PDB file of C-alpha atoms in Angstrom:
ATOM      1  CA  GLU B 279       0.037   0.019   0.000  1.00  0.00           C
ATOM      2  CA  LEU B 280       1.136   3.513  -0.739  1.00  0.00           C
ATOM      3  CA  GLU B 281       1.399   5.832   2.262  1.00  0.00           C
ATOM      4  CA  TRP B 282       2.757   9.244   2.989  1.00  0.00           C
ATOM      5  CA  GLY B 283       6.305   9.318   4.370  1.00  0.00           C
ATOM      6  CA  ARG B 284       9.384  11.463   4.403  1.00  0.00           C
ATOM      7  CA  GLY B 285      11.946  11.440   1.564  1.00  0.00           C
ATOM      8  CA  MET B 286      15.711  11.877   1.797  1.00  0.00           C
ATOM      9  CA  LEU B 287      15.388  15.649   2.033  1.00  0.00           C
ATOM     10  CA  GLY B 288      12.619  15.554   4.665  1.00  0.00           C
ATOM     11  CA  ARG B 289       9.872  16.409   2.187  1.00  0.00           C
ATOM     12  CA  ARG B 290       6.543  14.715   2.550  1.00  0.00           C
ATOM     13  CA  ARG B 291       6.027  12.176  -0.312  1.00  0.00           C
ATOM     14  CA  LEU B 292       4.125   9.097  -1.360  1.00  0.00           C
ATOM     15  CA  THR B 293       6.157   5.962  -0.581  1.00  0.00           C
ATOM     16  CA  SER B 294       5.806   2.206  -0.697  1.00  0.00           C
ATOM     17  CA  ASP B 295       7.633  -0.470   1.189  1.00  0.00           C
ATOM     18  CA  LEU B 296       7.041  -2.895  -1.774  1.00  0.00           C
ATOM     19  CA  SER B 297       5.662  -5.613   0.503  1.00  0.00           C
ATOM     20  CA  PRO B 298       2.990  -7.764  -1.064  1.00  0.00           C
ATOM     21  CA  ARG B 299      -0.569  -7.134   0.095  1.00  0.00           C
ATOM     22  CA  ARG B 300      -3.198  -9.956   0.073  1.00  0.00           C
ATOM     23  CA  ARG B 301      -6.907  -9.603   0.583  1.00  0.00           C
ATOM     24  CA  GLY B 302      -9.715 -11.939   1.654  1.00  0.00           C
ATOM     25  CA  ASN B 303     -10.594 -14.260  -1.239  1.00  0.00           C
ATOM     26  CA  GLN B 304      -7.463 -13.722  -3.331  1.00  0.00           C
ATOM     27  CA  ARG B 305      -6.307 -16.882  -5.145  1.00  0.00           C
ATOM     28  CA  PRO B 306      -3.011 -18.158  -3.740  1.00  0.00           C
ATOM     29  CA  VAL B 307       0.029 -17.119  -5.721  1.00  0.00           C
ATOM     30  CA  GLU B 308       1.684 -20.071  -7.414  1.00  0.00           C
ATOM     31  CA  SER B 309       4.885 -21.231  -5.829  1.00  0.00           C
ATOM     32  CA  GLY B 310       7.927 -21.938  -7.964  1.00  0.00           C
ATOM     33  CA  PRO B 311      10.569 -19.724  -9.539  1.00  0.00           C
ATOM     34  CA  ALA B 312       9.548 -16.113  -9.711  1.00  0.00           C
ATOM     35  CA  VAL B 313       9.274 -13.918 -12.739  1.00  0.00           C
ATOM     36  CA  VAL B 314       8.817 -10.198 -12.041  1.00  0.00           C
ATOM     37  CA  PHE B 315       7.247  -7.552 -14.302  1.00  0.00           C
ATOM     38  CA  VAL B 316       8.074  -3.936 -13.448  1.00  0.00           C
ATOM     39  CA  GLY B 317       6.242  -0.967 -15.020  1.00  0.00           C
ATOM     40  CA  ALA B 318       4.982   2.560 -14.576  1.00  0.00           C
ATOM     41  CA  ASP B 319       1.286   1.743 -14.994  1.00  0.00           C
ATOM     42  CA  ALA B 320      -0.274  -1.349 -13.451  1.00  0.00           C
ATOM     43  CA  LYS B 321      -3.463  -1.135 -15.597  1.00  0.00           C
ATOM     44  CA  TYR B 322      -1.408  -1.076 -18.800  1.00  0.00           C
ATOM     45  CA  MET B 323       0.540  -4.102 -17.579  1.00  0.00           C
ATOM     46  CA  VAL B 324      -2.672  -6.073 -17.113  1.00  0.00           C
ATOM     47  CA  ALA B 325      -4.123  -5.041 -20.438  1.00  0.00           C
ATOM     48  CA  PHE B 326      -1.015  -5.739 -22.563  1.00  0.00           C
ATOM     49  CA  ARG B 327       0.962  -8.384 -20.620  1.00  0.00           C
ATOM     50  CA  GLY B 328      -1.905 -10.438 -19.131  1.00  0.00           C
ATOM     51  CA  GLN B 329      -1.502 -13.277 -21.586  1.00  0.00           C
ATOM     52  CA  LEU B 330       2.251 -13.364 -20.907  1.00  0.00           C
ATOM     53  CA  PHE B 331       1.482 -13.608 -17.167  1.00  0.00           C
ATOM     54  CA  ARG B 332      -0.759 -16.646 -17.823  1.00  0.00           C
ATOM     55  CA  ASN B 333       1.894 -18.251 -20.103  1.00  0.00           C
ATOM     56  CA  PHE B 334       4.456 -18.086 -17.291  1.00  0.00           C
ATOM     57  CA  GLN B 335       1.999 -19.414 -14.748  1.00  0.00           C
ATOM     58  CA  GLU B 336       1.204 -22.422 -17.045  1.00  0.00           C
ATOM     59  CA  ARG B 337       4.961 -23.180 -17.003  1.00  0.00           C
ATOM     60  CA  GLY B 338       5.078 -23.205 -13.198  1.00  0.00           C
ATOM     61  CA  TYR B 339       6.311 -19.672 -12.487  1.00  0.00           C
ATOM     62  CA  LYS B 340       5.120 -17.397  -9.717  1.00  0.00           C
ATOM     63  CA  VAL B 341       4.286 -14.084 -11.440  1.00  0.00           C
ATOM     64  CA  VAL B 342       4.815 -10.802  -9.579  1.00  0.00           C
ATOM     65  CA  VAL B 343       3.915  -7.334 -10.865  1.00  0.00           C
ATOM     66  CA  ILE B 344       5.656  -4.277  -9.371  1.00  0.00           C
ATOM     67  CA  ALA B 345       3.990  -1.137 -10.752  1.00  0.00           C
ATOM     68  CA  THR B 346       2.473   2.202  -9.911  1.00  0.00           C
ATOM     69  CA  PRO B 347      -1.282   1.889  -9.146  1.00  0.00           C
ATOM     70  CA  LEU B 348      -2.528   4.880 -11.087  1.00  0.00           C
ATOM     71  CA  PRO B 349      -6.203   5.986 -10.916  1.00  0.00           C
ATOM     72  CA  GLY B 350      -8.524   3.452 -12.526  1.00  0.00           C
ATOM     73  CA  PHE B 351      -6.513   0.390 -11.552  1.00  0.00           C
ATOM     74  CA  ASP B 352      -8.046  -2.270  -9.354  1.00  0.00           C
ATOM     75  CA  PRO B 353      -5.532  -4.690  -7.689  1.00  0.00           C
ATOM     76  CA  ALA B 354      -8.321  -7.274  -7.630  1.00  0.00           C
ATOM     77  CA  THR B 355      -7.778  -7.712 -11.403  1.00  0.00           C
ATOM     78  CA  LEU B 356      -4.281  -9.113 -10.782  1.00  0.00           C
ATOM     79  CA  GLU B 357      -5.396 -10.965  -7.695  1.00  0.00           C
ATOM     80  CA  ALA B 358      -8.087 -12.789  -9.733  1.00  0.00           C
ATOM     81  CA  MET B 359      -5.413 -13.885 -12.179  1.00  0.00           C
ATOM     82  CA  GLY B 360      -3.318 -15.309  -9.331  1.00  0.00           C
ATOM     83  CA  VAL B 361      -0.634 -12.657  -9.785  1.00  0.00           C
ATOM     84  CA  GLU B 362       0.998 -11.074  -6.810  1.00  0.00           C
ATOM     85  CA  PHE B 363       0.797  -7.272  -6.945  1.00  0.00           C
ATOM     86  CA  ILE B 364       3.332  -4.960  -5.270  1.00  0.00           C
ATOM     87  CA  PRO B 365       2.627  -1.208  -5.501  1.00  0.00           C
ATOM     88  CA  TRP B 366       5.553   0.928  -6.445  1.00  0.00           C
ATOM     89  CA  GLY B 367       5.892   4.635  -5.570  1.00  0.00           C
ATOM     90  CA  LEU B 368       7.473   5.698  -8.867  1.00  0.00           C
ATOM     91  CA  LYS B 369       6.715   9.216  -9.976  1.00  0.00           C
ATOM     92  CA  LYS B 370       6.384   9.569 -13.754  1.00  0.00           C
ATOM     93  CA  ALA B 371       7.405  13.203 -14.008  1.00  0.00           C
ATOM     94  CA  CYS B 372      10.180  13.428 -11.449  1.00  0.00           C
ATOM     95  CA  LEU B 373      13.523  14.423 -12.947  1.00  0.00           C
ATOM     96  CA  ASN B 374      15.467  14.944  -9.658  1.00  0.00           C
ATOM     97  CA  PRO B 375      18.028  12.073  -9.206  1.00  0.00           C
ATOM     98  CA  LEU B 376      17.827  12.374  -5.406  1.00  0.00           C
ATOM     99  CA  GLY B 377      14.046  12.104  -5.558  1.00  0.00           C
ATOM    100  CA  GLU B 378      14.388   8.919  -7.564  1.00  0.00           C
ATOM    101  CA  PHE B 379      16.761   7.222  -5.146  1.00  0.00           C
ATOM    102  CA  GLU B 380      13.966   5.802  -2.910  1.00  0.00           C
ATOM    103  CA  PRO B 381      12.050   4.029  -5.732  1.00  0.00           C
ATOM    104  CA  VAL B 382      15.330   2.445  -6.944  1.00  0.00           C
ATOM    105  CA  LEU B 383      16.300   1.373  -3.427  1.00  0.00           C
ATOM    106  CA  SER B 384      12.810  -0.078  -2.679  1.00  0.00           C
ATOM    107  CA  LEU B 385      12.857  -1.964  -6.001  1.00  0.00           C
ATOM    108  CA  TRP B 386      16.260  -3.432  -5.216  1.00  0.00           C
ATOM    109  CA  ARG B 387      15.031  -4.552  -1.865  1.00  0.00           C
ATOM    110  CA  ALA B 388      11.997  -6.247  -3.393  1.00  0.00           C
ATOM    111  CA  LEU B 389      14.066  -8.001  -6.070  1.00  0.00           C
ATOM    112  CA  ARG B 390      16.575  -9.207  -3.426  1.00  0.00           C
ATOM    113  CA  ARG B 391      13.639 -10.634  -1.351  1.00  0.00           C
ATOM    114  CA  LEU B 392      11.880 -12.229  -4.306  1.00  0.00           C
ATOM    115  CA  LYS B 393      15.016 -13.655  -5.959  1.00  0.00           C
ATOM    116  CA  PRO B 394      13.387 -13.793  -9.421  1.00  0.00           C
ATOM    117  CA  LYS B 395      14.665 -15.985 -12.221  1.00  0.00           C
ATOM    118  CA  ILE B 396      13.695 -13.345 -14.818  1.00  0.00           C
ATOM    119  CA  VAL B 397      12.816  -9.618 -14.606  1.00  0.00           C
ATOM    120  CA  PHE B 398      10.897  -7.798 -17.374  1.00  0.00           C
ATOM    121  CA  ALA B 399      10.838  -3.972 -17.219  1.00  0.00           C
ATOM    122  CA  HIS B 400       8.345  -2.021 -19.305  1.00  0.00           C
ATOM    123  CA  THR B 401       8.677   1.645 -20.430  1.00  0.00           C
ATOM    124  CA  ILE B 402      11.812   3.716 -20.336  1.00  0.00           C
ATOM    125  CA  LYS B 403      12.011   4.955 -16.708  1.00  0.00           C
ATOM    126  CA  PRO B 404      11.215   1.544 -15.112  1.00  0.00           C
ATOM    127  CA  VAL B 405      13.667  -0.100 -17.625  1.00  0.00           C
ATOM    128  CA  ILE B 406      16.520   2.117 -16.456  1.00  0.00           C
ATOM    129  CA  TYR B 407      15.769   1.716 -12.766  1.00  0.00           C
ATOM    130  CA  THR B 408      14.977  -1.969 -12.953  1.00  0.00           C
ATOM    131  CA  MET B 409      18.195  -2.891 -14.931  1.00  0.00           C
ATOM    132  CA  ILE B 410      20.232  -1.119 -12.201  1.00  0.00           C
ATOM    133  CA  ALA B 411      18.312  -2.668  -9.286  1.00  0.00           C
ATOM    134  CA  ALA B 412      18.203  -6.144 -10.847  1.00  0.00           C
ATOM    135  CA  ALA B 413      21.934  -6.172 -11.584  1.00  0.00           C
ATOM    136  CA  LEU B 414      22.690  -5.091  -7.992  1.00  0.00           C
ATOM    137  CA  ALA B 415      20.240  -7.723  -6.704  1.00  0.00           C
ATOM    138  CA  GLY B 416      22.004 -10.469  -8.694  1.00  0.00           C
ATOM    139  CA  VAL B 417      19.139 -11.190 -11.165  1.00  0.00           C
ATOM    140  CA  ALA B 418      20.853 -12.959 -14.089  1.00  0.00           C
ATOM    141  CA  ARG B 419      18.059 -12.562 -16.722  1.00  0.00           C
ATOM    142  CA  ARG B 420      16.846  -9.062 -17.341  1.00  0.00           C
ATOM    143  CA  VAL B 421      14.616  -8.020 -20.197  1.00  0.00           C
ATOM    144  CA  ALA B 422      13.924  -4.427 -21.268  1.00  0.00           C
ATOM    145  CA  MET B 423      10.691  -3.744 -23.103  1.00  0.00           C
ATOM    146  CA  ILE B 424      10.417  -0.227 -24.574  1.00  0.00           C
ATOM    147  CA  PRO B 425       7.177   0.303 -26.521  1.00  0.00           C
ATOM    148  CA  GLY B 426       6.725   2.388 -29.600  1.00  0.00           C
ATOM    149  CA  LEU B 427       9.111   3.417 -32.408  1.00  0.00           C
ATOM    150  CA  GLY B 428      10.154   6.719 -30.904  1.00  0.00           C
ATOM    151  CA  TYR B 429      10.702   9.963 -32.786  1.00  0.00           C
ATOM    152  CA  SER B 430      13.809   8.701 -34.522  1.00  0.00           C
ATOM    153  CA  PHE B 431      11.796   6.331 -36.641  1.00  0.00           C
ATOM    154  CA  THR B 432       8.530   8.165 -37.267  1.00  0.00           C
ATOM    155  CA  GLY B 433       9.682  10.440 -40.017  1.00  0.00           C
ATOM    156  CA  VAL B 434       8.140  13.651 -38.743  1.00  0.00           C
ATOM    157  CA  VAL B 435       8.966  15.056 -35.334  1.00  0.00           C
ATOM    158  CA  ASP B 436       6.239  17.273 -33.949  1.00  0.00           C
ATOM    159  CA  VAL B 437       7.697  19.520 -31.243  1.00  0.00           C
ATOM    160  CA  LYS B 438       5.539  22.593 -30.571  1.00  0.00           C
ATOM    161  CA  ARG B 439       4.198  22.330 -34.152  1.00  0.00           C
ATOM    162  CA  ILE B 440       7.705  22.401 -35.761  1.00  0.00           C
ATOM    163  CA  GLU B 441       7.942  19.737 -38.515  1.00  0.00           C
ATOM    164  CA  VAL B 442      11.177  18.189 -39.730  1.00  0.00           C
ATOM    165  CA  ASP B 443      11.275  16.574 -43.166  1.00  0.00           C
ATOM    166  CA  PRO B 444      13.512  13.431 -43.111  1.00  0.00           C
ATOM    167  CA  SER B 445      14.822  14.264 -46.635  1.00  0.00           C
ATOM    168  CA  ASP B 446      16.341  17.528 -45.209  1.00  0.00           C
ATOM    169  CA  VAL B 447      18.358  15.681 -42.544  1.00  0.00           C
ATOM    170  CA  ARG B 448      22.046  14.987 -43.375  1.00  0.00           C
ATOM    171  CA  VAL B 449      24.085  12.203 -41.757  1.00  0.00           C
ATOM    172  CA  VAL B 450      27.396  13.678 -40.667  1.00  0.00           C
ATOM    173  CA  GLY B 451      30.444  11.424 -40.650  1.00  0.00           C
ATOM    174  CA  ALA B 452      29.021   8.692 -42.868  1.00  0.00           C
ATOM    175  CA  ALA B 453      31.417   6.853 -45.052  1.00  0.00           C
TER     176      ALA B 453
END
């Protein structure tokens, strides 16, 4: 559960201890080697990785999702699938490295405790933090999933209504 706590600089902020929460009629989480999915939006993870969760469960893996529970997400969705959900206090818009230390540290602690066989990280910020935390926690198999093509491959970059035509771009230093 997310709760208000104090950050490194004494400011009040939303934190999570990343301990799993279980409620009344939740299906028991499968035992076996763990596979962990880390992302910025728990609802997105369910919608687009739900089948992957089931595939791992069918092969005997315990599936754990560590993600930010944004508005509109119901943890009962994952609980009904037999997936352990651990809320993560990641802020999507924070650019302060000191402000991001706590989410990385709490993620590292969770990965050390879970000892997963594989970690999947989804979207750029969780990928960066998860790859660092998983390496420090000794997770051998780490998978980064970054959705979308990005502006480099779309042809036209729309930044405050400025358009760049790819035919006008020169490659410098090409042989």
